[in-house]
Tab-separated table of C-alpha atoms and ligand atoms in Angstrom:
chain	number	residue	atom	x	y	z
A	278	UNK	CA	33.565	13.243	-7.662
A	279	UNK	CA	34.429	15.067	-10.897
A	280	UNK	CA	31.224	15.240	-12.907
A	281	UNK	CA	30.981	14.692	-16.659
A	282	UNK	CA	29.456	17.309	-18.997
A	283	UNK	CA	25.982	15.858	-18.913
A	284	UNK	CA	25.808	15.639	-15.152
A	285	UNK	CA	26.952	19.238	-14.875
A	286	UNK	CA	24.194	20.283	-17.318
A	287	UNK	CA	21.658	18.264	-15.351
A	288	UNK	CA	22.558	20.165	-12.215
A	289	UNK	CA	22.518	23.570	-13.884
A	290	UNK	CA	19.681	23.644	-16.392
A	291	UNK	CA	16.262	22.127	-16.461
A	292	UNK	CA	16.588	18.449	-17.224
A	293	UNK	CA	14.596	15.330	-16.350
A	294	UNK	CA	17.718	13.670	-14.962
A	295	UNK	CA	18.261	16.896	-13.020
A	296	UNK	CA	14.789	16.457	-11.503
A	297	UNK	CA	15.656	12.938	-10.391
A	298	UNK	CA	18.942	14.213	-8.899
A	299	UNK	CA	16.946	16.878	-7.128
A	300	UNK	CA	14.580	14.325	-5.603
A	301	UNK	CA	17.549	12.141	-4.669
A	302	UNK	CA	19.405	15.012	-2.959
A	303	UNK	CA	16.339	16.018	-0.941
A	304	UNK	CA	16.075	12.460	0.349
A	305	UNK	CA	19.822	11.965	0.874
A	306	UNK	CA	19.671	14.689	3.559
A	307	UNK	CA	17.734	12.241	5.697
A	308	UNK	CA	20.487	9.624	5.482
A	309	UNK	CA	23.999	9.607	6.936
A	310	UNK	CA	26.058	8.137	4.122
A	311	UNK	CA	29.352	9.654	2.966
A	312	UNK	CA	29.180	11.895	-0.093
A	313	UNK	CA	31.255	9.521	-2.233
A	314	UNK	CA	28.835	6.690	-1.616
A	315	UNK	CA	25.837	8.914	-2.367
A	316	UNK	CA	27.484	10.000	-5.651
A	317	UNK	CA	28.032	6.382	-6.605
A	318	UNK	CA	24.354	5.634	-5.967
A	319	UNK	CA	23.108	8.791	-7.681
A	320	UNK	CA	24.879	9.052	-11.054
A	321	UNK	CA	24.700	6.743	-14.074
A	322	UNK	CA	27.413	4.080	-14.316
A	323	UNK	CA	27.356	3.384	-18.065
A	324	UNK	CA	25.857	5.366	-20.925
A	325	UNK	CA	25.880	3.846	-24.409
A	326	UNK	CA	24.805	6.021	-27.324
A	327	UNK	CA	24.668	4.416	-30.725
A	328	UNK	CA	23.738	5.303	-34.286
A	329	UNK	CA	22.902	2.765	-36.935
A	330	UNK	CA	21.530	2.828	-40.470
A	331	UNK	CA	18.099	1.421	-41.282
A	332	UNK	CA	16.333	1.130	-44.616
A	333	UNK	CA	13.043	3.056	-44.374
A	334	UNK	CA	10.986	2.788	-47.568
A	335	UNK	CA	13.494	3.543	-50.325
A	336	UNK	CA	15.729	5.689	-48.089
A	337	UNK	CA	18.434	4.923	-45.586
A	338	UNK	CA	17.963	6.649	-42.247
A	339	UNK	CA	20.303	6.928	-39.315
A	340	UNK	CA	18.632	5.989	-36.067
A	341	UNK	CA	19.898	7.331	-32.740
A	342	UNK	CA	19.468	5.051	-29.738
A	343	UNK	CA	20.638	4.676	-26.143
A	344	UNK	CA	21.014	2.175	-23.356
A	345	UNK	CA	21.911	3.479	-19.927
A	346	UNK	CA	22.861	1.291	-16.998
A	347	UNK	CA	22.428	3.536	-14.027
A	348	UNK	CA	23.504	0.937	-11.484
A	349	UNK	CA	25.066	-2.496	-11.374
A	350	UNK	CA	25.100	-2.983	-7.603
A	351	UNK	CA	22.812	-5.906	-8.320
A	352	UNK	CA	22.755	-7.796	-11.605
A	353	UNK	CA	21.186	-7.839	-14.075
A	354	UNK	CA	20.435	-4.172	-14.639
A	355	UNK	CA	16.777	-3.863	-15.596
A	356	UNK	CA	14.491	-1.450	-17.390
A	357	UNK	CA	12.313	-0.913	-20.428
A	358	UNK	CA	13.008	0.352	-23.917
A	359	UNK	CA	11.151	3.403	-25.161
A	360	UNK	CA	10.367	4.184	-28.802
A	361	UNK	CA	9.582	7.865	-29.200
A	362	UNK	CA	10.755	10.937	-31.078
A	363	UNK	CA	11.168	12.676	-27.708
A	364	UNK	CA	13.917	10.271	-26.576
A	365	UNK	CA	17.099	12.055	-25.451
A	366	UNK	CA	20.130	10.938	-23.513
A	367	UNK	CA	18.947	13.028	-20.570
A	368	UNK	CA	15.564	11.305	-20.568
A	369	UNK	CA	17.026	7.794	-20.762
A	370	UNK	CA	19.432	8.605	-17.911
A	371	UNK	CA	16.559	9.861	-15.748
A	372	UNK	CA	14.445	6.807	-16.484
A	373	UNK	CA	17.383	4.465	-15.821
A	374	UNK	CA	17.979	6.156	-12.463
A	375	UNK	CA	14.314	5.808	-11.557
A	376	UNK	CA	14.579	2.073	-12.319
A	377	UNK	CA	17.384	1.688	-9.762
A	378	UNK	CA	15.321	3.302	-7.026
A	379	UNK	CA	12.111	1.594	-8.113
A	380	UNK	CA	13.664	-1.874	-7.920
A	381	UNK	CA	15.075	-1.099	-4.482
A	382	UNK	CA	11.730	0.202	-3.189
A	383	UNK	CA	9.936	-3.038	-4.071
A	384	UNK	CA	12.877	-5.344	-3.275
A	385	UNK	CA	13.419	-6.528	-6.810
A	386	UNK	CA	17.089	-7.595	-6.805
A	387	UNK	CA	18.169	-5.743	-9.951
A	388	UNK	CA	20.171	-2.695	-10.893
A	389	UNK	CA	18.505	0.056	-12.930
A	390	UNK	CA	18.697	0.602	-16.689
A	391	UNK	CA	16.700	2.057	-19.557
A	392	UNK	CA	16.831	2.129	-23.332
A	393	UNK	CA	15.499	4.561	-25.869
A	394	UNK	CA	15.249	4.577	-29.646
A	395	UNK	CA	14.490	7.927	-31.225
A	396	UNK	CA	11.818	7.018	-33.769
A	397	UNK	CA	8.103	7.511	-34.242
A	398	UNK	CA	6.807	3.926	-34.179
A	399	UNK	CA	3.464	5.067	-35.611
A	400	UNK	CA	5.219	6.186	-38.773
A	401	UNK	CA	7.130	2.903	-39.255
A	402	UNK	CA	5.878	-0.221	-40.957
A	403	UNK	CA	5.967	-3.444	-38.974
A	404	UNK	CA	8.923	-4.633	-41.034
A	405	UNK	CA	10.848	-1.403	-40.347
A	406	UNK	CA	10.133	-1.753	-36.644
A	407	UNK	CA	11.410	-5.310	-36.741
A	408	UNK	CA	14.625	-4.234	-38.501
A	409	UNK	CA	15.192	-1.396	-36.037
A	410	UNK	CA	14.534	-3.634	-33.025
A	411	UNK	CA	16.794	-6.419	-34.245
A	412	UNK	CA	19.589	-4.000	-35.158
A	413	UNK	CA	19.292	-2.213	-31.795
A	414	UNK	CA	19.559	-5.606	-30.067
A	415	UNK	CA	22.625	-6.497	-32.135
A	416	UNK	CA	24.250	-3.203	-31.058
A	417	UNK	CA	23.524	-4.066	-27.422
A	418	UNK	CA	25.004	-7.547	-27.892
A	419	UNK	CA	28.196	-6.085	-29.396
A	420	UNK	CA	28.903	-4.048	-26.292
A	421	UNK	CA	27.594	-6.568	-23.762
A	422	UNK	CA	24.656	-4.329	-22.828
A	423	UNK	CA	22.146	-7.191	-22.861
A	424	UNK	CA	22.005	-10.674	-21.348
A	425	UNK	CA	20.132	-12.622	-18.637
A	426	UNK	CA	22.836	-11.821	-16.077
A	427	UNK	CA	23.901	-8.445	-17.461
A	428	UNK	CA	21.057	-6.187	-18.547
A	429	UNK	CA	17.471	-7.227	-19.245
A	430	UNK	CA	15.197	-4.874	-21.215
A	431	UNK	CA	11.390	-4.831	-21.124
A	432	UNK	CA	8.546	-2.861	-22.701
A	433	UNK	CA	8.094	0.839	-22.091
A	434	UNK	CA	6.328	3.701	-23.927
A	435	UNK	CA	5.970	2.705	-27.601
A	436	UNK	CA	7.052	-0.940	-27.232
A	437	UNK	CA	5.286	-4.155	-26.245
A	438	UNK	CA	5.435	-7.970	-26.343
A	439	UNK	CA	6.022	-8.034	-30.119
A	440	UNK	CA	9.261	-6.014	-29.829
A	441	UNK	CA	10.363	-8.139	-26.863
A	442	UNK	CA	9.913	-11.314	-28.950
A	443	UNK	CA	12.184	-9.839	-31.671
A	444	UNK	CA	14.765	-8.916	-29.043
A	445	UNK	CA	14.746	-12.413	-27.518
A	446	UNK	CA	15.057	-14.029	-30.942
A	447	UNK	CA	17.944	-11.767	-32.019
A	448	UNK	CA	19.787	-12.236	-28.736
A	449	UNK	CA	19.388	-16.029	-28.967
A	450	UNK	CA	20.832	-15.995	-32.498
A	451	UNK	CA	24.066	-14.470	-31.115
A	452	UNK	CA	24.009	-16.318	-27.794
A	453	UNK	CA	22.286	-19.645	-28.236
A	454	UNK	CA	21.752	-21.413	-24.963
A	455	UNK	CA	19.081	-22.546	-22.564
A	456	UNK	CA	18.935	-19.262	-20.659
A	457	UNK	CA	18.683	-16.921	-23.656
A	458	UNK	CA	14.965	-16.161	-23.073
A	459	UNK	CA	15.944	-14.479	-19.784
A	460	UNK	CA	17.622	-11.648	-21.741
A	461	UNK	CA	14.361	-9.683	-21.977
A	462	UNK	CA	10.976	-9.634	-20.202
A	463	UNK	CA	7.479	-8.698	-21.277
A	464	UNK	CA	7.587	-11.353	-24.012
A	465	UNK	CA	4.461	-13.027	-25.372
A	466	UNK	CA	3.561	-16.093	-23.275
A	467	UNK	CA	4.354	-18.350	-26.261
A	468	UNK	CA	7.947	-16.996	-26.281
A	469	UNK	CA	8.669	-17.495	-22.590
A	470	UNK	CA	6.591	-14.621	-21.244
A	471	UNK	CA	4.550	-14.870	-18.076
A	472	UNK	CA	0.803	-14.575	-17.624
A	473	UNK	CA	-0.147	-11.287	-15.996
A	474	UNK	CA	2.860	-9.246	-17.229
A	475	UNK	CA	0.887	-7.118	-19.709
A	476	UNK	CA	-1.534	-5.886	-17.071
A	477	UNK	CA	1.048	-5.849	-14.242
A	478	UNK	CA	1.871	-2.128	-14.124
A	479	UNK	CA	-1.813	-1.148	-14.147
A	480	UNK	CA	-2.670	-3.810	-11.599
A	481	UNK	CA	0.166	-2.558	-9.394
A	482	UNK	CA	-1.147	1.010	-9.722
A	483	UNK	CA	-4.523	-0.261	-8.560
A	484	UNK	CA	-3.056	-2.102	-5.540
A	485	UNK	CA	-1.002	0.960	-4.620
A	486	UNK	CA	-3.961	3.357	-4.777
A	487	UNK	CA	-6.194	0.884	-2.927
A	488	UNK	CA	-3.587	0.653	-0.163
A	489	UNK	CA	-3.266	4.445	0.091
A	490	UNK	CA	-7.003	5.133	0.244
A	491	UNK	CA	-7.350	2.329	2.792
A	492	UNK	CA	-5.502	4.285	5.498
A	493	UNK	CA	-8.255	6.078	7.450
A	494	UNK	CA	-5.867	8.543	9.118
A	495	UNK	CA	-4.480	9.751	5.756
A	496	UNK	CA	-7.897	9.983	4.112
A	497	UNK	CA	-9.212	12.044	7.022
A	498	UNK	CA	-6.483	14.625	6.376
A	499	UNK	CA	-7.622	14.828	2.739
A	500	UNK	CA	-11.273	15.016	3.790
A	501	UNK	CA	-11.980	11.857	1.819
A	502	UNK	CA	-13.802	8.689	2.821
A	503	UNK	CA	-11.694	5.572	3.297
A	504	UNK	CA	-11.754	3.068	0.421
A	505	UNK	CA	-11.970	3.159	-3.350
A	506	UNK	CA	-15.717	3.020	-3.647
A	507	UNK	CA	-17.102	6.099	-5.436
A	508	UNK	CA	-13.731	7.870	-5.768
A	509	UNK	CA	-13.699	10.018	-8.932
A	510	UNK	CA	-10.673	9.241	-11.050
A	511	UNK	CA	-9.119	10.997	-14.064
A	512	UNK	CA	-6.799	8.937	-16.272
A	513	UNK	CA	-4.301	10.784	-18.489
A	514	UNK	CA	-2.833	8.349	-21.046
A	515	UNK	CA	-4.752	5.361	-22.349
A	516	UNK	CA	-1.876	3.082	-23.340
A	517	UNK	CA	-1.234	-0.228	-21.621
A	518	UNK	CA	-0.654	1.335	-18.183
A	519	UNK	CA	-3.514	3.856	-18.364
A	520	UNK	CA	-6.024	1.336	-19.667
A	521	UNK	CA	-5.232	-1.337	-17.091
A	522	UNK	CA	-5.056	1.140	-14.198
A	523	UNK	CA	-8.509	2.439	-15.214
A	524	UNK	CA	-9.919	-1.068	-15.667
A	525	UNK	CA	-8.816	-2.331	-12.243
A	526	UNK	CA	-9.807	0.904	-10.468
A	527	UNK	CA	-13.274	0.676	-12.026
A	528	UNK	CA	-13.574	-2.966	-10.948
A	529	UNK	CA	-12.485	-1.891	-7.470
A	530	UNK	CA	-15.414	0.537	-7.171
A	531	UNK	CA	-13.949	3.834	-8.418
A	532	UNK	CA	-15.711	6.024	-11.003
A	533	UNK	CA	-13.612	6.922	-14.047
A	534	UNK	CA	-14.770	10.440	-14.935
A	535	UNK	CA	-12.278	11.294	-17.688
A	536	UNK	CA	-9.789	9.572	-19.954
A	537	UNK	CA	-7.232	11.409	-22.086
A	538	UNK	CA	-5.028	10.372	-24.990
A	539	UNK	CA	-2.934	12.444	-27.356
A	540	UNK	CA	-5.899	13.001	-29.732
A	541	UNK	CA	-8.043	14.524	-26.961
A	542	UNK	CA	-10.080	13.426	-23.955
A	543	UNK	CA	-13.552	12.260	-22.980
A	544	UNK	CA	-15.346	13.344	-19.823
A	545	UNK	CA	-18.480	12.069	-18.126
A	546	UNK	CA	-19.001	12.805	-14.413
A	547	UNK	CA	-21.412	9.832	-14.216
A	548	UNK	CA	-18.569	7.507	-15.100
A	549	UNK	CA	-17.046	6.016	-18.259
A	550	UNK	CA	-16.984	2.371	-19.252
A	551	UNK	CA	-13.258	1.723	-19.743
A	552	UNK	CA	-13.523	-1.381	-21.949
A	553	UNK	CA	-16.143	0.462	-24.032
A	554	UNK	CA	-13.706	3.331	-24.711
A	555	UNK	CA	-10.986	0.869	-25.718
A	556	UNK	CA	-13.356	-0.843	-28.159
A	557	UNK	CA	-14.501	2.521	-29.516
A	558	UNK	CA	-10.883	3.602	-30.038
A	559	UNK	CA	-10.063	0.368	-31.864
A	560	UNK	CA	-13.072	0.851	-34.141
A	561	UNK	CA	-12.763	4.582	-34.839
A	562	UNK	CA	-9.061	5.264	-34.242
A	563	UNK	CA	-9.846	7.814	-31.511
A	564	UNK	CA	-11.282	7.992	-27.998
A	565	UNK	CA	-13.277	11.099	-28.993
A	566	UNK	CA	-17.058	10.955	-29.612
A	567	UNK	CA	-17.588	8.146	-27.130
A	568	UNK	CA	-21.302	7.733	-26.455
A	569	UNK	CA	-22.640	10.434	-24.125
A	570	UNK	CA	-19.238	11.558	-22.860
A	571	UNK	CA	-18.177	15.141	-23.554
A	572	UNK	CA	-15.190	15.651	-25.870
A	573	UNK	CA	-12.275	17.708	-24.575
A	574	UNK	CA	-10.016	18.868	-27.392
A	575	UNK	CA	-6.849	19.563	-25.426
A	576	UNK	CA	-6.050	16.376	-23.561
A	577	UNK	CA	-4.038	18.122	-20.841
A	578	UNK	CA	-7.126	20.085	-19.757
A	579	UNK	CA	-8.301	16.938	-17.987
A	580	UNK	CA	-5.482	17.340	-15.474
A	581	UNK	CA	-7.447	20.264	-14.058
A	582	UNK	CA	-10.842	18.503	-13.808
A	583	UNK	CA	-12.472	18.289	-10.375
A	584	UNK	CA	-11.794	14.732	-9.122
A	585	UNK	CA	-10.423	12.808	-6.144
A	586	UNK	CA	-7.584	10.949	-7.854
A	587	UNK	CA	-5.580	12.104	-10.864
A	588	UNK	CA	-3.631	9.321	-12.567
A	589	UNK	CA	-1.014	10.625	-15.019
A	590	UNK	CA	-0.220	7.476	-16.991
A	591	UNK	CA	1.564	8.866	-20.036
A	592	UNK	CA	4.892	10.667	-19.987
A	593	UNK	CA	7.121	12.763	-17.750
A	594	UNK	CA	6.716	16.472	-17.083
A	595	UNK	CA	2.902	16.612	-17.296
A	596	UNK	CA	2.225	18.283	-13.953
A	597	UNK	CA	4.501	21.311	-13.931
A	598	UNK	CA	4.731	24.782	-12.416
A	599	UNK	CA	2.334	26.070	-15.113
A	600	UNK	CA	-0.624	23.854	-14.172
A	601	UNK	CA	0.044	22.541	-10.647
A	602	UNK	CA	-1.905	25.347	-8.960
A	603	UNK	CA	-4.986	24.481	-11.031
A	604	UNK	CA	-5.052	20.813	-10.118
A	605	UNK	CA	-8.122	19.945	-8.054
A	606	UNK	CA	-7.390	16.292	-7.307
A	607	UNK	CA	-6.639	15.368	-3.687
A	608	UNK	CA	-4.406	12.480	-4.737
A	609	UNK	CA	-1.960	12.422	-7.648
A	610	UNK	CA	-1.156	8.791	-8.451
A	611	UNK	CA	1.941	8.621	-10.649
A	612	UNK	CA	1.409	5.686	-12.987
A	613	UNK	CA	3.882	7.230	-15.471
A	614	UNK	CA	7.571	7.818	-14.781
A	615	UNK	CA	8.373	11.378	-13.732
A	616	UNK	CA	4.981	13.016	-14.429
A	617	UNK	CA	5.424	15.655	-11.677
A	618	UNK	CA	8.285	18.164	-11.720
A	619	UNK	CA	9.909	19.132	-8.385
A	620	UNK	CA	8.511	22.685	-8.801
A	621	UNK	CA	4.982	21.315	-9.266
A	622	UNK	CA	5.434	19.018	-6.306
A	623	UNK	CA	6.121	22.002	-4.028
A	624	UNK	CA	2.918	23.700	-5.222
A	625	UNK	CA	0.855	20.516	-4.760
A	626	UNK	CA	2.225	19.961	-1.290
A	627	UNK	CA	1.189	23.435	-0.214
A	628	UNK	CA	-2.317	22.399	-1.252
A	629	UNK	CA	-1.962	19.199	0.832
A	630	UNK	CA	-2.248	16.935	-2.205
A	631	UNK	CA	-1.107	13.378	-1.517
A	632	UNK	CA	1.362	12.238	-4.197
A	633	UNK	CA	1.828	8.508	-4.694
A	634	UNK	CA	5.291	8.553	-6.267
A	635	UNK	CA	6.203	6.796	-9.531
A	636	UNK	CA	9.148	4.879	-8.088
A	637	UNK	CA	6.645	3.055	-5.913
A	638	UNK	CA	3.347	3.226	-7.758
A	639	UNK	CA	4.378	1.954	-11.187
A	640	UNK	CA	6.764	-0.709	-9.888
A	641	UNK	CA	4.274	-3.494	-10.675
A	642	UNK	CA	5.705	-3.875	-14.180
A	643	UNK	CA	9.250	-4.574	-13.097
A	644	UNK	CA	8.025	-6.752	-10.222
A	645	UNK	CA	6.308	-9.115	-12.634
A	646	UNK	CA	9.289	-8.839	-14.994
A	647	UNK	CA	11.311	-10.242	-12.119
A	648	UNK	CA	8.890	-13.196	-11.912
A	649	UNK	CA	9.195	-13.716	-15.677
A	650	UNK	CA	12.991	-13.726	-15.451
A	651	UNK	CA	12.826	-16.271	-12.608
A	652	UNK	CA	10.532	-18.415	-14.757
A	653	UNK	CA	12.955	-18.230	-17.681
A	654	UNK	CA	15.950	-19.208	-15.593
A	655	UNK	CA	14.132	-22.002	-13.770
A	656	UNK	CA	12.562	-23.308	-16.989
A	657	UNK	CA	9.274	-24.105	-15.292
A	658	UNK	CA	5.911	-22.390	-15.145
A	659	UNK	CA	4.905	-21.302	-11.642
A	660	UNK	CA	2.198	-23.598	-10.317
A	661	UNK	CA	3.103	-26.497	-12.580
A	662	UNK	CA	4.397	-28.695	-9.785
A	663	UNK	CA	2.059	-27.789	-6.951
A	664	UNK	CA	-1.351	-27.028	-8.468
A	665	UNK	CA	-2.823	-30.541	-8.597
A	666	UNK	CA	-1.367	-31.475	-5.231
A	667	UNK	CA	-2.907	-28.389	-3.670
A	668	UNK	CA	-6.233	-29.220	-5.291
A	669	UNK	CA	-6.108	-32.764	-3.910
A	670	UNK	CA	-5.514	-31.474	-0.382
A	671	UNK	CA	-8.178	-28.782	-0.707
A	672	UNK	CA	-10.709	-31.277	-2.045
A	673	UNK	CA	-9.997	-33.637	0.852
A	674	UNK	CA	-10.451	-30.802	3.385
A	675	UNK	CA	-13.705	-29.587	1.779
A	676	UNK	CA	-15.167	-33.100	1.518
A	677	UNK	CA	-14.219	-33.920	5.110
A	678	UNK	CA	-15.921	-30.719	6.313
A	679	UNK	CA	-19.029	-31.508	4.284
A	680	UNK	CA	-19.105	-35.012	5.715
A	681	UNK	CA	-18.581	-33.786	9.282
A	682	UNK	CA	-21.310	-31.117	9.140
A	683	UNK	CA	-23.593	-33.292	7.015
A	684	UNK	CA	-24.200	-30.470	4.529
A	685	UNK	CA	-22.802	-29.493	1.128
A	686	UNK	CA	-20.978	-26.156	0.913
A	687	UNK	CA	-22.179	-23.412	-1.431
A	688	UNK	CA	-21.116	-24.412	-4.984
A	689	UNK	CA	-19.289	-21.143	-5.769
A	690	UNK	CA	-17.377	-21.072	-2.482
A	691	UNK	CA	-16.547	-24.742	-2.950
A	692	UNK	CA	-15.020	-24.224	-6.379
A	693	UNK	CA	-12.829	-21.361	-5.040
A	694	UNK	CA	-11.800	-23.425	-2.006
A	695	UNK	CA	-10.820	-26.408	-4.108
A	696	UNK	CA	-8.750	-24.553	-6.686
A	697	UNK	CA	-4.971	-24.855	-6.751
A	698	UNK	CA	-2.988	-21.756	-7.719
A	699	UNK	CA	-1.925	-21.454	-11.370
A	700	UNK	CA	0.701	-19.140	-12.855
A	701	UNK	CA	-1.534	-16.078	-13.074
A	702	UNK	CA	-2.839	-16.518	-9.497
A	703	UNK	CA	0.719	-16.725	-8.198
A	704	UNK	CA	1.912	-13.736	-10.235
A	705	UNK	CA	-0.972	-11.589	-8.995
A	706	UNK	CA	-0.479	-12.774	-5.438
A	707	UNK	CA	3.238	-11.927	-5.559
A	708	UNK	CA	2.477	-8.531	-7.063
A	709	UNK	CA	-0.201	-7.706	-4.487
A	710	UNK	CA	2.068	-8.707	-1.614
A	711	UNK	CA	4.917	-6.602	-3.052
A	712	UNK	CA	2.795	-3.481	-3.486
A	713	UNK	CA	1.207	-3.732	-0.022
A	714	UNK	CA	4.499	-4.401	1.725
A	715	UNK	CA	6.338	-1.553	-0.030
A	716	UNK	CA	3.566	0.974	0.621
A	717	UNK	CA	3.647	0.416	4.349
A	718	UNK	CA	7.445	0.426	4.390
A	719	UNK	CA	7.433	3.863	2.758
A	720	UNK	CA	4.633	5.181	4.949
A	721	UNK	CA	6.431	3.973	8.049
A	722	UNK	CA	9.669	5.733	7.059
A	723	UNK	CA	7.697	8.944	6.635
A	724	UNK	CA	5.879	8.545	9.965
A	725	UNK	CA	9.102	7.741	11.849
A	726	UNK	CA	10.814	10.965	10.816
A	727	UNK	CA	8.383	13.879	10.939
A	728	UNK	CA	10.797	15.999	8.902
A	729	UNK	CA	10.390	13.776	5.834
A	730	UNK	CA	7.869	15.826	3.863
A	731	UNK	CA	6.278	13.297	1.559
A	732	UNK	CA	6.065	9.724	0.338
A	733	UNK	CA	8.478	10.352	-2.549
A	734	UNK	CA	11.230	11.456	-0.195
A	735	UNK	CA	10.448	8.472	2.045
A	736	UNK	CA	10.600	6.091	-0.930
A	737	UNK	CA	13.979	7.552	-1.972
A	738	UNK	CA	15.266	7.245	1.601
A	739	UNK	CA	14.300	3.563	1.664
A	740	UNK	CA	15.893	2.984	-1.741
A	741	UNK	CA	19.125	4.770	-0.773
A	742	UNK	CA	19.295	2.754	2.449
A	743	UNK	CA	18.914	-0.552	0.662
A	744	UNK	CA	21.451	0.269	-2.075
A	745	UNK	CA	23.959	1.746	0.395
A	746	UNK	CA	23.716	-1.425	2.463
A	747	UNK	CA	24.788	-3.548	-0.499
A	748	UNK	CA	27.841	-1.356	-1.122
A	749	UNK	CA	28.750	-1.199	2.572
A	750	UNK	CA	28.501	-4.984	2.837
A	751	UNK	CA	31.273	-5.202	0.244
A	752	UNK	CA	33.440	-2.902	2.330
A	753	UNK	CA	33.893	-0.550	-0.632
A	754	UNK	CA	32.983	2.476	1.460
A	755	UNK	CA	33.996	2.967	5.088
B	151	LIG	N1	9.236	0.015	-18.410
B	151	LIG	C1	8.709	-0.423	-17.161
B	151	LIG	C2	9.086	0.557	-16.068
B	151	LIG	O1	9.352	1.702	-16.316
B	151	LIG	C3	9.069	-1.869	-16.847
B	151	LIG	C4	10.501	-2.166	-16.705
B	151	LIG	C5	10.832	-3.650	-16.579
B	151	LIG	O2	9.928	-4.454	-16.479
B	151	LIG	O3	12.023	-3.957	-16.590
B	151	LIG	O4	9.044	0.246	-14.919
């Protein structure tokens, strides 16, 4: 294949997309597909760069934005939209590529995409953010880069349900119709969102880590006890993903010893109350000075704290060749996209650190996005039809048992037994099943071929296999 300028740069110089290519190539060696097919799977299919004017205060500013569809082997293409001053075309391409492989790893039937708008959302008023979001959506509509069957954005760094509601509303204005809400996920529940989506990525991170630390054989190699209980965890990034990962890990028995945000970090080896830090940050505007925890001025210093599990939950490129040797964690759990560079990964692997790769570990968000999209297209809330029927059956079973044994069951157990599943129960159940299933699929691929060095390579191998199969089924490649 003749490469375009950007792909040549990605292969030559340091670039985030180059890192993803690197990971892909290392995994592709363990597959037997022809080079042309591997190129088709590896590179981005469509890259849309746009510029549009926005009124900011009393000035007009030109905003640069992107949408990249890395793959369309399954439709729609899917992936979040990032608002950050660090957005570049290279970054959006890398993130779009990761979405392709992520969806394949967890069997979400979508292609991969990503969007980025180069702005600092903290410096914009709400009205400016609304204008930018609506204009960006209109640009996507113009070029057919958004739609329930085409390309479906979602939240990412710097965006959330509010932005998704603006996107849905703008899209529907151009394309009125009963399926319009399916053009974007991560919406507020009142606008067609699904319960459990906000916490989904963090919950998925929790399920993934719980699965990994549950394998006795792997924990023995790390000289760790099996299970989450008492594991010391460091969380870098206290946005939606970091907060929810920390919350669920704490509930699961882990001890959160440090939390970092861009303003600094707090550290307490006895454990930090996650909800307390969130409240403190809302009240004071910073996580610093939280109760008895020690302040750490440079947030990235927490990456080097002595702990069992390090959870980078912020941005890419955090664990790099400059700090990898100093990392003391036995497990690096990639809640963010691309937090570990390939150079750092080599250093960590020499130290026998277990890396739970992003394309698996943070796939909970897109998994629940898939459920939201299904809800939007089916126009019915999960659980609406079956809940009462299930409850009737459960009640009959419980009452018959009570009658037969001549004793009433414990009140708490009885209320759990008699409950029918509602939307949130079903979403969490689907997410848990997805994360468990995918973990063991990846682990099995690694165990089957002793030459596969790590879980990331195994996850890429699985993803490549699944995507290649869909091309081969079409007879496009011999
Ligand atoms: N931005 C999230 C991710 O990187 C979610 C994407 C989605 O739900 O489409 O996985």
